[in-house]
Coordinates of C-alpha atoms in Angstrom, one line a residue:
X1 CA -39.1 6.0 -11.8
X2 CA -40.8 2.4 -11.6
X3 CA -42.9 2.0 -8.6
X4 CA -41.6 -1.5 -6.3
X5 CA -43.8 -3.4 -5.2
X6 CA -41.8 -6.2 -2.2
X7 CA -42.7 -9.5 -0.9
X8 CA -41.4 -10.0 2.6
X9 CA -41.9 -12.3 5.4
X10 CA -39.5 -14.4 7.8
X11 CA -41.8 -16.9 7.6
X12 CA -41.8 -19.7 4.6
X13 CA -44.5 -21.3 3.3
X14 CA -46.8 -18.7 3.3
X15 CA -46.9 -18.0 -0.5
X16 CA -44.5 -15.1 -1.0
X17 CA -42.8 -16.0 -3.9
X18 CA -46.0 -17.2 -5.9
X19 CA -47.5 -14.2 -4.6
X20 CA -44.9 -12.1 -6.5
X21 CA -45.0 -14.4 -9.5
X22 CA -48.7 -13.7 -10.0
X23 CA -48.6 -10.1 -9.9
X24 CA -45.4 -9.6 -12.1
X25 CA -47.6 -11.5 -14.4
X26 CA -50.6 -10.0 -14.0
X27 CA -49.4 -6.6 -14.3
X28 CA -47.2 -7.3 -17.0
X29 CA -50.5 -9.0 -18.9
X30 CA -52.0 -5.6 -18.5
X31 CA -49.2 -3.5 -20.7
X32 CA -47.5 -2.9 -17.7
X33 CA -43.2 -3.1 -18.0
X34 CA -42.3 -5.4 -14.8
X35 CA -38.8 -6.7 -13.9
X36 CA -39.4 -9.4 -11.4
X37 CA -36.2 -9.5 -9.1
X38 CA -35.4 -12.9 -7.4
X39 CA -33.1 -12.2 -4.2
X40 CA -33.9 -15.5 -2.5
X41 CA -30.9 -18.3 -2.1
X42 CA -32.7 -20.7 -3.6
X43 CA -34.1 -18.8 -6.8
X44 CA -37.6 -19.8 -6.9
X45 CA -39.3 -16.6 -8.1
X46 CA -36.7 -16.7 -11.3
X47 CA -38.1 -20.7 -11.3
X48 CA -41.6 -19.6 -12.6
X49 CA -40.5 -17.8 -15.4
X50 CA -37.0 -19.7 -16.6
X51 CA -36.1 -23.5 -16.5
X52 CA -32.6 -23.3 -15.6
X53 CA -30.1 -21.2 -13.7
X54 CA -29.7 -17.4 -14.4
X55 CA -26.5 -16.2 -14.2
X56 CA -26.0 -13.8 -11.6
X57 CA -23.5 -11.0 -11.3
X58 CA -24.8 -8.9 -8.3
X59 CA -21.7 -8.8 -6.3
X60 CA -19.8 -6.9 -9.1
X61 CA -23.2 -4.7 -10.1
X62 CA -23.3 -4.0 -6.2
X63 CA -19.7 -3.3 -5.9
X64 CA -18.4 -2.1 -9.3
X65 CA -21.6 -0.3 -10.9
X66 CA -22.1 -3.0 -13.3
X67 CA -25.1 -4.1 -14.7
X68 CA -27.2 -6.8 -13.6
X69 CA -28.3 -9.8 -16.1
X70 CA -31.9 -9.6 -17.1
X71 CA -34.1 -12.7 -19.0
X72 CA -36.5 -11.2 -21.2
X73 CA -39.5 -14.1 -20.2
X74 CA -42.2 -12.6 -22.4
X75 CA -43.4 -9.5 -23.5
X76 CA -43.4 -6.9 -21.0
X77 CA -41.9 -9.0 -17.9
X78 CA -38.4 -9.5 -17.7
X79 CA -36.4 -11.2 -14.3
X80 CA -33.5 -10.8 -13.0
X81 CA -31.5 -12.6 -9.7
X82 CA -29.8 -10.2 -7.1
X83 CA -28.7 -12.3 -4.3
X84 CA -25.0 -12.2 -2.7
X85 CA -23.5 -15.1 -0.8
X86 CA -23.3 -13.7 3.3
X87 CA -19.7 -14.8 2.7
X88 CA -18.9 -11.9 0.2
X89 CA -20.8 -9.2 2.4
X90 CA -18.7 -10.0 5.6
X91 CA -15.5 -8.3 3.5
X92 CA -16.9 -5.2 3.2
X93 CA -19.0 -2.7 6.0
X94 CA -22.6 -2.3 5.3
X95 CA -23.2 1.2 4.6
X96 CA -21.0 0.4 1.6
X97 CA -23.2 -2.9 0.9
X98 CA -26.0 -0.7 0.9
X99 CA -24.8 2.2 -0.8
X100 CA -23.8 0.0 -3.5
X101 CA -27.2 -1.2 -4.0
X102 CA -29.0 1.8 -4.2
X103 CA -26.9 2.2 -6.7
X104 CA -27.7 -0.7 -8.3
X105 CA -31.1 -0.5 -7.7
X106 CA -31.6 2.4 -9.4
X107 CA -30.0 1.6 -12.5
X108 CA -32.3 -1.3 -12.8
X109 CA -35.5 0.6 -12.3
X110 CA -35.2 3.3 -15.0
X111 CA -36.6 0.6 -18.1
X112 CA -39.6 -0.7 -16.1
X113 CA -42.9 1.3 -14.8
X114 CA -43.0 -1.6 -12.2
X115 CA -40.6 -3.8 -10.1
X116 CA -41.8 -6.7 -8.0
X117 CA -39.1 -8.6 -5.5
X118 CA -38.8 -11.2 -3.6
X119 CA -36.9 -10.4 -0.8
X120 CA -35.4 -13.2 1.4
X121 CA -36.8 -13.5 5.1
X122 CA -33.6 -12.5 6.6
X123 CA -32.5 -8.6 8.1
X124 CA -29.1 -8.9 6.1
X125 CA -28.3 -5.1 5.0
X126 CA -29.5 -6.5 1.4
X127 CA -32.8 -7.0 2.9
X128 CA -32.8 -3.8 4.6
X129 CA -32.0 -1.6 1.8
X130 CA -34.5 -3.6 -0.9
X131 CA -37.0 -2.8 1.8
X132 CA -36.2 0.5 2.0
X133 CA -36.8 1.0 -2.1
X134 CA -40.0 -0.8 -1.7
X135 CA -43.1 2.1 -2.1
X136 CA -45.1 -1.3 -1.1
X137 CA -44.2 -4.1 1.4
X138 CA -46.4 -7.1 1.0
X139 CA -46.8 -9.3 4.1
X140 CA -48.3 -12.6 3.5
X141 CA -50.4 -14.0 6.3
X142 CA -51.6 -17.9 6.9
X143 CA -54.0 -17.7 9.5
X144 CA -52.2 -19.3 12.0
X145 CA -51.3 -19.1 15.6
X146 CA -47.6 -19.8 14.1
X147 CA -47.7 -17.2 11.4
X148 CA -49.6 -14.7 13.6
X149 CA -46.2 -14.3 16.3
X150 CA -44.4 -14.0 13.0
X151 CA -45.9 -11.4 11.5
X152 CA -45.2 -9.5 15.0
X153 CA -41.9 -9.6 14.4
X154 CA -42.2 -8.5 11.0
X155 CA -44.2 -5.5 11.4
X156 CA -41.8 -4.7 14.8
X157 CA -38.6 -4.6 12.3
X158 CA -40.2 -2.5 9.8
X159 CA -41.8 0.0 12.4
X160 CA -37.9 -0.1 14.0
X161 CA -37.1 1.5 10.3
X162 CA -40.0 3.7 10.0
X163 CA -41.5 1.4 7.5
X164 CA -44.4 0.2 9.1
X165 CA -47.2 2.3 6.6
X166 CA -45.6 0.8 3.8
X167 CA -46.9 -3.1 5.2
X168 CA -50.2 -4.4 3.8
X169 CA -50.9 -7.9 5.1
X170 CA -52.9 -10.5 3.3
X171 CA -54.3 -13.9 3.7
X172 CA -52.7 -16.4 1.6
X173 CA -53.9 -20.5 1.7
X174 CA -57.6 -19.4 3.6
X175 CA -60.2 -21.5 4.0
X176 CA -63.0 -20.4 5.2
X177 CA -64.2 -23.5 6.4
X178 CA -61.4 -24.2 9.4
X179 CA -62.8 -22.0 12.7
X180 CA -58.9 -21.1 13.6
X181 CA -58.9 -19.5 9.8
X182 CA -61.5 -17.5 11.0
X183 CA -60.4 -16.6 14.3
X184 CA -57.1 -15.5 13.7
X185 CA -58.2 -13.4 10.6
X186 CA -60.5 -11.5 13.2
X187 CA -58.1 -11.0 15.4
X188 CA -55.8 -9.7 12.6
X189 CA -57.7 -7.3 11.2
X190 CA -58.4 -6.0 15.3
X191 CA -54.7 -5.6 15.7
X192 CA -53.6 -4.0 12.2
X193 CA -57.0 -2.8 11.3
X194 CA -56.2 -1.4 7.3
X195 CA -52.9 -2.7 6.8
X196 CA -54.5 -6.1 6.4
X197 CA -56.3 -6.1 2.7
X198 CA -59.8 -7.4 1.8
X199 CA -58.8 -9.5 -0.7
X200 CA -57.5 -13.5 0.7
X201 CA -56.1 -16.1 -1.6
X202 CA -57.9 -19.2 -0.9
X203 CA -56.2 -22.7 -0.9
X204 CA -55.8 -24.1 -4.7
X205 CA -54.1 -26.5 -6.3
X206 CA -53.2 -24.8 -9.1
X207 CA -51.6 -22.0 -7.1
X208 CA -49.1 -25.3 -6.3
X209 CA -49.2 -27.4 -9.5
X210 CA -47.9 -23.9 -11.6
X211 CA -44.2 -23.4 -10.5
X212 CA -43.2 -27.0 -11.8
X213 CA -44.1 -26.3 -15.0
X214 CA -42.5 -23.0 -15.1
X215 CA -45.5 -21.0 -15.1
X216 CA -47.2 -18.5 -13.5
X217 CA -51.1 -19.2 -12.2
X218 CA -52.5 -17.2 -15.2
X219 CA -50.7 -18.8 -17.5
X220 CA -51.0 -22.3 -16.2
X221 CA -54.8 -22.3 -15.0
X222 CA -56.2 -18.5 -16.2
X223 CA -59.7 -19.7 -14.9
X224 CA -58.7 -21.2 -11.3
X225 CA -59.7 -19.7 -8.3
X226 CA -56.3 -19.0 -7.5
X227 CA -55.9 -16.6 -10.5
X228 CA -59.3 -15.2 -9.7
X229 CA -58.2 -14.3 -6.2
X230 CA -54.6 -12.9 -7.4
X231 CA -56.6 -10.8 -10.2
X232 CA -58.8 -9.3 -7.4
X233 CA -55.7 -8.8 -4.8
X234 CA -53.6 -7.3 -8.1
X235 CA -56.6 -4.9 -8.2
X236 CA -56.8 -4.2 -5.0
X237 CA -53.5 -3.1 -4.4
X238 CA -52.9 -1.2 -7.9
X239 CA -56.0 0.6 -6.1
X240 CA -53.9 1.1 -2.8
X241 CA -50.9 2.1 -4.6
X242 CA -52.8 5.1 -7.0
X243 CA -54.4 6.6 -3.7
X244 CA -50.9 6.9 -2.6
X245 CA -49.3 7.9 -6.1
X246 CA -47.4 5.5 -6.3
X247 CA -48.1 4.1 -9.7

């Protein structure tokens, strides 16, 4: 059974979807199988990695038992979109949603050792149940007043469905240099003490210039400090992951 590895926050702009770009890259780059699964509205993890639409049958996979389409990108990372219009949910209950997805989910997993996904900041039942998959939740953290009330409400939904120890929070778009960076990393790492990982991504231009070109940071700019700082968070949390067995 692949490992899943989810990106999550009900905050945007905090790097979540290059976040799981990079390390479905990286990982893949290291002889890893990865399936990177887009279940954002907008599709901008399946953006990286393919320059125009996927088509998308996750309705009837959710429903029916069929298949999901996957894009084989490059060698050992394929992607695949799994997002349902709210509209088509409201017909059915949501155990059945859910259910359904499992379902789904499952059948997906079995070709790949890992699965990264970008789930959408919402608590939809689609949400939920890709949350409840994940054997890692990655929380993405700006140090920010903003971002800090945010990631409250985060970490209060996941401890309301017992999945609180799954949550590692990191620091994405850190400068050192700003004294409120500082701060509220401090006061971070006080209030969630080893969910919040060593490892910050520093602010790069790279990490911004990548998705228009369809890339990932390793493949656009291999020697930036962006993918320097996703190769040592990659790291750490393959690190995290094995202490737990779950890779």
């Amino acid at each position: 059974m692949a490992a899943v590895i989810s990106l999550y926050n009900i905050k945007g702009g905090v790097g979540k979807t290059t976040t799981a770009a990079s390390l479905a890259a990286f990982f893949a780059a290291k002889g890893v199988r990865v399936l990177a699964v887009d279940m954002c509205r907008c599709g901008a993890l399946a953006g990286y990695f393919v320059d125009k639409p996927l088509f998308e049958n996750t309705f009837a996979a959710i429903m029916n038992g069929e298949h999901l389409s996957v894009f084989a990108y490059r060698e050992n990372l394929h992607v695949c979109r799994c997002f349902v219009e709210d509209e088509a949910f409201r017909k059915i209950d949501d155990y059945k949603a859910m259910d359904g997805f499992f379902r789904m989910f499952d059948d997906l997993c079995r070709d790949y050792e890992l699965v990264v996904t970008d789930i959408p900041g919402d608590r939809s039942p689609l949400s939920l149940a890709a949350l409840t998959v994940s054997d890692r939740i990655l929380v993405p953290l700006k140090a920010d007043r903003m971002n800090m009330s945010a990631i409250e409400s985060v970490m209060f939904f996941l401890d309301t469905f017992g999945l609180r120890g799954r949550a590692d929070l990191f620091f994405t778009m850190h400068d050192v240099r700003e004294r409120n960076s500082v701060a509220v990393e401090g006061e971070a790492r006080a209030l969630y003490g080893g969910s919040v990982m060593e490892t910050s991504v520093r602010r790069n231009v790279s990490l911004c210039e990548a998705p228009a070109h369809f890339q990932d940071i390793f493949t656009y700019r291999p020697k930036s400090s962006g993918a320097a700082d996703y190769a040592a968070l990659a790291d750490e949390l393959y690190g995290r992951m094995t202490s737990n067995d779950n890779l």
